[in-house]
Short mmCIF file of C-alpha atoms in Angstrom, two decimals:
data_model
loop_
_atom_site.label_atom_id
_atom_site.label_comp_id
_atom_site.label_asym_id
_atom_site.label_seq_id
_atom_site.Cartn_x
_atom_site.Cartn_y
_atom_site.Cartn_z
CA UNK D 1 0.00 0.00 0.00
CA UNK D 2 1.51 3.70 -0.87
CA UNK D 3 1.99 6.18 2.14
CA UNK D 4 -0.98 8.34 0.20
CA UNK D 5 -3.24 5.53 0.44
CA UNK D 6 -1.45 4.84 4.46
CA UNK D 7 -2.40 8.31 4.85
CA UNK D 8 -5.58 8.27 3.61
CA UNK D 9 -6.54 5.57 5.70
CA UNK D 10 -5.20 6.54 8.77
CA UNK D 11 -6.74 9.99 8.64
CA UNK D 12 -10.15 8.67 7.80
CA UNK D 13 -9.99 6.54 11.40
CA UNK D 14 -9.13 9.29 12.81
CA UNK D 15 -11.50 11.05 11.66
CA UNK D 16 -14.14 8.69 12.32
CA UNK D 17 -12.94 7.86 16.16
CA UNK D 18 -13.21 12.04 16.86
CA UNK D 19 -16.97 11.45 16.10
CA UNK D 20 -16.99 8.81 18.21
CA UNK D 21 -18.14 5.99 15.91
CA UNK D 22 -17.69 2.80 18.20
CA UNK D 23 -18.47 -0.69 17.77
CA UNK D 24 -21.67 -1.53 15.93
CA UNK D 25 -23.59 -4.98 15.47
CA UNK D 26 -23.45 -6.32 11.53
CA UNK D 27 -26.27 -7.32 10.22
CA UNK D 28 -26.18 -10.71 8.77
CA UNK D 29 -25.14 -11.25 5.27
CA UNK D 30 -28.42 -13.38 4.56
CA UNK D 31 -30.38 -10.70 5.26
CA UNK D 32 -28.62 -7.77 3.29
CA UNK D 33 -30.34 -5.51 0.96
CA UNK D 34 -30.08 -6.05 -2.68
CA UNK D 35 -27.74 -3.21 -3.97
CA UNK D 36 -29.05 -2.32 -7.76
CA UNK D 37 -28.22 -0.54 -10.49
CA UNK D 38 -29.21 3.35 -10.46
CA UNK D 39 -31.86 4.26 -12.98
CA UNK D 40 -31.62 6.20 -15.87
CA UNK D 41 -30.86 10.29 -15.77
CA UNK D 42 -34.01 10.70 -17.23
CA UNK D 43 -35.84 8.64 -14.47
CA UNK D 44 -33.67 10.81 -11.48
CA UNK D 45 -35.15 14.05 -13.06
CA UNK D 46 -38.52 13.74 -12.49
CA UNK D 47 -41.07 15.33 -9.98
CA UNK D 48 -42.73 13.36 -7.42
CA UNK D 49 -46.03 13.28 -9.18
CA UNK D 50 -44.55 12.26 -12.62
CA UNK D 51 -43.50 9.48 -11.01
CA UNK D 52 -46.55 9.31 -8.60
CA UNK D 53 -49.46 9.37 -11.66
CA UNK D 54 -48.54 5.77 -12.92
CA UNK D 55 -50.79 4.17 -15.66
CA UNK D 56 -53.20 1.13 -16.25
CA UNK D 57 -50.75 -0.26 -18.65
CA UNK D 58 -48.96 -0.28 -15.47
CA UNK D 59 -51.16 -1.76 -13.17
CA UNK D 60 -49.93 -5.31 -11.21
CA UNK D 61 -51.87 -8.30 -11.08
CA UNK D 62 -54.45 -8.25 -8.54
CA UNK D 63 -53.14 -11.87 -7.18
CA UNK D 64 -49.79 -13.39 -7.21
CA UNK D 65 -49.38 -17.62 -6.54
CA UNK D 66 -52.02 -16.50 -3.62
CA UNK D 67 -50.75 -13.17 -2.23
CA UNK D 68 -53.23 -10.06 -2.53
CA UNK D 69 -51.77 -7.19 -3.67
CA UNK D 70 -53.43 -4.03 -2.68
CA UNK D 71 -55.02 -1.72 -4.28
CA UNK D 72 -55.48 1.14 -2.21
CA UNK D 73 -54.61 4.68 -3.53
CA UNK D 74 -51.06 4.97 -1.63
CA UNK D 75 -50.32 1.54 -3.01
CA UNK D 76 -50.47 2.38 -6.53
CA UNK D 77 -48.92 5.95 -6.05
CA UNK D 78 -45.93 4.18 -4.50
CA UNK D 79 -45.91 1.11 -7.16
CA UNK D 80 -45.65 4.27 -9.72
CA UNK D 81 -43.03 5.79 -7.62
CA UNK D 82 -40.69 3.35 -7.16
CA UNK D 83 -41.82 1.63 -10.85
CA UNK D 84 -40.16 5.30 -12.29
CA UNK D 85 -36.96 5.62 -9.98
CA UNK D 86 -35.86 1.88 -10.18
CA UNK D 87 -34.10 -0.15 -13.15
CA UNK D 88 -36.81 -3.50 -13.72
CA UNK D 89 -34.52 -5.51 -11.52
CA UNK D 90 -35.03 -3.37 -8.60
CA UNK D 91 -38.48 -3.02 -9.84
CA UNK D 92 -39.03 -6.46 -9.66
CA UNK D 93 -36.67 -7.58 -6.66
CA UNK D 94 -38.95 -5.15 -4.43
CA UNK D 95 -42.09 -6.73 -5.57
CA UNK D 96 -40.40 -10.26 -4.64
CA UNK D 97 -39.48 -8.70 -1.29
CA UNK D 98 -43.53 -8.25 -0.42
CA UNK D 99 -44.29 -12.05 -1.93
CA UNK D 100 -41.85 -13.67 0.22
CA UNK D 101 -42.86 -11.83 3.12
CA UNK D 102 -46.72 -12.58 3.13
CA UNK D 103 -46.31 -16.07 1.92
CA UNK D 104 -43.83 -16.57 4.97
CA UNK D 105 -45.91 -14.67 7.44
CA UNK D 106 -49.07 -16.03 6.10
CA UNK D 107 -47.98 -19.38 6.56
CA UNK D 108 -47.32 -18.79 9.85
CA UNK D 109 -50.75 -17.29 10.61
CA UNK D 110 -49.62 -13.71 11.37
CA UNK D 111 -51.80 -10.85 11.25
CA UNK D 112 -50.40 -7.68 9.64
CA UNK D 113 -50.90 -4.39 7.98
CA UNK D 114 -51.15 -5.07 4.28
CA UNK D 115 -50.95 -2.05 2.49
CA UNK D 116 -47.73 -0.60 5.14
CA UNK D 117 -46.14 -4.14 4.50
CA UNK D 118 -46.32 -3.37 0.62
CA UNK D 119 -45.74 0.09 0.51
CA UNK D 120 -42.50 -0.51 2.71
CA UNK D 121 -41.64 -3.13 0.41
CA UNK D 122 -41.79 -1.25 -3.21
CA UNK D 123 -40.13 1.59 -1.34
CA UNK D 124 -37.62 0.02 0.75
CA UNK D 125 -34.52 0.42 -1.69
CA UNK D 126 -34.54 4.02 -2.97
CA UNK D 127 -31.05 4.42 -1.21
CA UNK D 128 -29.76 2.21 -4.10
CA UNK D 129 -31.64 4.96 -6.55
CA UNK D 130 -28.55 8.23 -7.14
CA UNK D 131 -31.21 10.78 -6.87
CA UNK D 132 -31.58 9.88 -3.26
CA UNK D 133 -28.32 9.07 -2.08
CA UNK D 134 -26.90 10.83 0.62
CA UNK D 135 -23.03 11.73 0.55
CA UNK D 136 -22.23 9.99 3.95
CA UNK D 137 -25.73 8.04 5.04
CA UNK D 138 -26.00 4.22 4.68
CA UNK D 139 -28.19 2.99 1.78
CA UNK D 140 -30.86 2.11 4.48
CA UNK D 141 -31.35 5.21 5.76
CA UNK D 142 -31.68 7.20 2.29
CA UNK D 143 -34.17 4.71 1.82
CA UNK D 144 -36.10 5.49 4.72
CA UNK D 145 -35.86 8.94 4.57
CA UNK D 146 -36.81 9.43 0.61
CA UNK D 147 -39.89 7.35 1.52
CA UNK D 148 -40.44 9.04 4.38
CA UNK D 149 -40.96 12.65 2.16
CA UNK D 150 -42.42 10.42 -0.22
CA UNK D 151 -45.70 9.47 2.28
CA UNK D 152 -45.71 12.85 4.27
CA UNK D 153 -46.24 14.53 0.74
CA UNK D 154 -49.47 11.70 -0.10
CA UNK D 155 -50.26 12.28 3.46
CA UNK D 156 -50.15 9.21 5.47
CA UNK D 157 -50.56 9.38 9.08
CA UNK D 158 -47.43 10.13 11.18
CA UNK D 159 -47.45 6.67 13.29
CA UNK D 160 -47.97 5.06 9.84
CA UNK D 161 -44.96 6.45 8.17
CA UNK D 162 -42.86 5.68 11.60
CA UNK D 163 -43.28 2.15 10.80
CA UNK D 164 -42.19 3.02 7.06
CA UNK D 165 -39.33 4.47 8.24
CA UNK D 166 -38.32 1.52 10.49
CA UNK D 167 -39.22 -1.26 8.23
CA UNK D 168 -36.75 -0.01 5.63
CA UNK D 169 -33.71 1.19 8.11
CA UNK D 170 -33.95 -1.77 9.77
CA UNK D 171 -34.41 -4.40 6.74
CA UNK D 172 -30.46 -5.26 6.35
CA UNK D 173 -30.12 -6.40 10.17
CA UNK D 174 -32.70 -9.59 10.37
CA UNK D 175 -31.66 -10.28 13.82
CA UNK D 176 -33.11 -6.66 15.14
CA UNK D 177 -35.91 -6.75 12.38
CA UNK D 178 -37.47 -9.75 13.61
CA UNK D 179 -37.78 -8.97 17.05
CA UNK D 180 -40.34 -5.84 15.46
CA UNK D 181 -43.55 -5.76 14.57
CA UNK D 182 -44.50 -7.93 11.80
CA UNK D 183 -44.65 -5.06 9.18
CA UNK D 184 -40.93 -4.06 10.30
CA UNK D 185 -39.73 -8.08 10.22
CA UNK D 186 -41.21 -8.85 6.50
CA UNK D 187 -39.51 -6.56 4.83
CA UNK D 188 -36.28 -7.76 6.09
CA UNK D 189 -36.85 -11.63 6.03
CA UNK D 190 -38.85 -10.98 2.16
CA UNK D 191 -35.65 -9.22 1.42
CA UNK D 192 -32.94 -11.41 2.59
CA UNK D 193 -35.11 -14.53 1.45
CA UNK D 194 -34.58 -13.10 -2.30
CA UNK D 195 -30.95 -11.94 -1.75
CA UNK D 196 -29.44 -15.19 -0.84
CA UNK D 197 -32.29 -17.65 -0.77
CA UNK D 198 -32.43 -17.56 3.36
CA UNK D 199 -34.82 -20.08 4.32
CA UNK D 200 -36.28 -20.63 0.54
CA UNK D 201 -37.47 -23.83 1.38
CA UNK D 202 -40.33 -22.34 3.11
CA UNK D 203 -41.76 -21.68 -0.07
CA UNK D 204 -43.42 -24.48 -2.70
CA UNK D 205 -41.46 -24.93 -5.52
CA UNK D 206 -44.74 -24.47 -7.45
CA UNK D 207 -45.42 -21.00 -5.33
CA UNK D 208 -41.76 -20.05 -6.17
CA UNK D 209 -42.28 -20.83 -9.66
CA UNK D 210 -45.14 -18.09 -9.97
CA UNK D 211 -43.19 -15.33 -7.97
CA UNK D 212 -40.71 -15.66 -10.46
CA UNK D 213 -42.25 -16.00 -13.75
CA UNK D 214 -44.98 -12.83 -12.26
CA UNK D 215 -41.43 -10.68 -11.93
CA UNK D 216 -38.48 -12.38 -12.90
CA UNK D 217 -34.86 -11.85 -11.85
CA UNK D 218 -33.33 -10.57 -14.68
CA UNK D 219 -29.66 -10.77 -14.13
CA UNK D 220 -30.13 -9.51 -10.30
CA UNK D 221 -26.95 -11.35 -9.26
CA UNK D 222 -24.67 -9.71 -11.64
CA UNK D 223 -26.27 -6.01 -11.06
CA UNK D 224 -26.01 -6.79 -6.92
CA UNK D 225 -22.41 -7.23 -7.01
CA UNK D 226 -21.60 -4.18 -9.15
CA UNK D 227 -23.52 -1.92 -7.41
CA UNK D 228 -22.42 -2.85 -3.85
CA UNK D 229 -19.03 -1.92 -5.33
CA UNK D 230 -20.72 1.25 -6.79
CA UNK D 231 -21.70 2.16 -2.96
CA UNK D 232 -17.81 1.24 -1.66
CA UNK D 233 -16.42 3.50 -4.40
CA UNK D 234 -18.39 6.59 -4.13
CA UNK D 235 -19.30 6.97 -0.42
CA UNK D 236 -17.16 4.24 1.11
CA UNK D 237 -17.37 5.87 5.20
CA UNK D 238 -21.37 5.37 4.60
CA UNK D 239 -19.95 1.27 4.22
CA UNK D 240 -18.02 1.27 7.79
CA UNK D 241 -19.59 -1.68 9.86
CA UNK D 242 -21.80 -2.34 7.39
CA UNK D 243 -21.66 -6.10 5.25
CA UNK D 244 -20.85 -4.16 2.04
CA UNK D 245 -17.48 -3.21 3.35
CA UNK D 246 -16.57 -7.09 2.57
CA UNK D 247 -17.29 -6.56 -0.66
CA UNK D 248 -15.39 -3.53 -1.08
CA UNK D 249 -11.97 -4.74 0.64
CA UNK D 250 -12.14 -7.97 -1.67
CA UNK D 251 -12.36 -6.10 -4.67
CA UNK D 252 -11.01 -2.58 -4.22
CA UNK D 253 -7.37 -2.32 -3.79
CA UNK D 254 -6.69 -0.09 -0.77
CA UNK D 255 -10.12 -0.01 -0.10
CA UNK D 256 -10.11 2.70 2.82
CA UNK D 257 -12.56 1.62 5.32
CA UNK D 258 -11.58 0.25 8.89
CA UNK D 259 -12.14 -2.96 9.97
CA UNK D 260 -13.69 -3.44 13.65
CA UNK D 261 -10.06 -4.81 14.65
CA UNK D 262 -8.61 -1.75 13.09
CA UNK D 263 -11.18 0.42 15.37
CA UNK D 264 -10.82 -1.28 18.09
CA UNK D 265 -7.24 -1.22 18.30
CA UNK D 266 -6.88 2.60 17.35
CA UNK D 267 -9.17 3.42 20.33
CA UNK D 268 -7.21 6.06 22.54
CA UNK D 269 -6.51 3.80 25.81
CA UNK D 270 -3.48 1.74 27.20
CA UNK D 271 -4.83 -1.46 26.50
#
């Protein structure tokens, strides 16, 4: 490694330990958040209500292999929404998200919110979307927050959008998700089911089969890896503690972001 690179590395921890950024639990990799390719220019430019009007051509199916999907006025405002800011992998891997949720949490005979489970769902990666990136803020929380002005302007209820908020901040750490409310836990087990296949058994093969052919995958793999690396290179800070650092140090030479170790052992005691 160069002294530049030494040097950039050492004055980022520093930098980092004078804001006090401690020790923080990692979410586990089967439950991270599919990173996608950002949309379009076009797509970043428009208004909310461009992308809020939608269209019938647009419309989903009112049933998929058993799962209702609803109908309600927010629901389609938000389908348009995040239809408009995400590529059709996103598009789809979102809708996938919902599926696996209910058909988990309906097999289980949980009773839940419908419309806030969906509407977290189609909205839950917009931090993967550039025109809502933050410089510094993980992915999950530009999520959460461009939904969050996203609901307040269709006026949802305050309490309503809390859950919002949580359900998608919370949706890469499965072992804090789950011990939420079931709105806040779907969104990260639907998530992480389609990410690595957690617990895919759980589903029918035949099930399976219809989530898949209703909104296919469409090279998700491929587009996951390079935008994870598309995160590390552009905000990598926003990456410290967080899964996607892996990712980053494996592939990015001199990749700048601390390792716990490397926090741990910079902290300013004795021993």
């Amino acid at each position: 490694m160069s002294d530049k690179s030494n040097e950039a590395k050492n004055v980022t921890r520093r930098t980092i330990l004078h804001r006090g950024a401690g020790v923080a639990a990692i979410g586990a990799a089967s439950a991270l958040a599919t990173a996608m390719s950002t949309p379009p220019a076009a797509a970043a430019s428009k208004t909310t209500a461009d992308t809020a009007s939608g269209s019938s051509a647009d419309a989903l199916p009112a049933v998929v292999a058993g799962v209702r999907i609803p109908d309600t006025e927010v629901a389609r405002k938000a389908t348009a929404f995040a239809r408009n800011a995400s590529t059709e992998t996103l598009f789809n891997h979102v809708l996938r998200t919902y599926l696996f949720g209910c058909l988990v949490f309906d097999r289980r005979g949980v009773r839940y919110d419908r419309e806030l489970v969906f509407v977290s769902a189609v909205l839950h990666d917009l931090g993967l979307v550039k025109a809502y990136q933050t410089p510094t803020e993980r992915f999950e929380v530009d999520g959460a927050d461009a939904a969050q002005r996203f609901l307040k302007e269709q006026r949802m209820s305050a309490d309503r959008v809390a859950v919002v908020w949580d359900a998608i901040a919370l949706h890469t750490n499965v072992g804090i998700a789950t011990r939420k409310r079931p709105e806040i836990a779907m969104i990260s087990v639907g998530s992480g089911m389609d990410f690595s296949g957690n617990d895919l058994q759980q589903i029918p093969s035949d099930i399976l089969d219809e989530v898949l052919t209703a909104f296919p995958r469409k090279g998700f793999k491929q587009e996951a890896v390079d935008n994870i690396l598309s995160l590390c290179r552009t905000k990598p800070m926003a990456e410290l503690m967080h899964p996607f650092a892996e990712v980053g140090r494996r592939h990015i030479p001199d990749f700048p972001v601390p390792t716990v170790e490397d926090l741990l052992l910079a902290a300013p005691f004795a021993d």
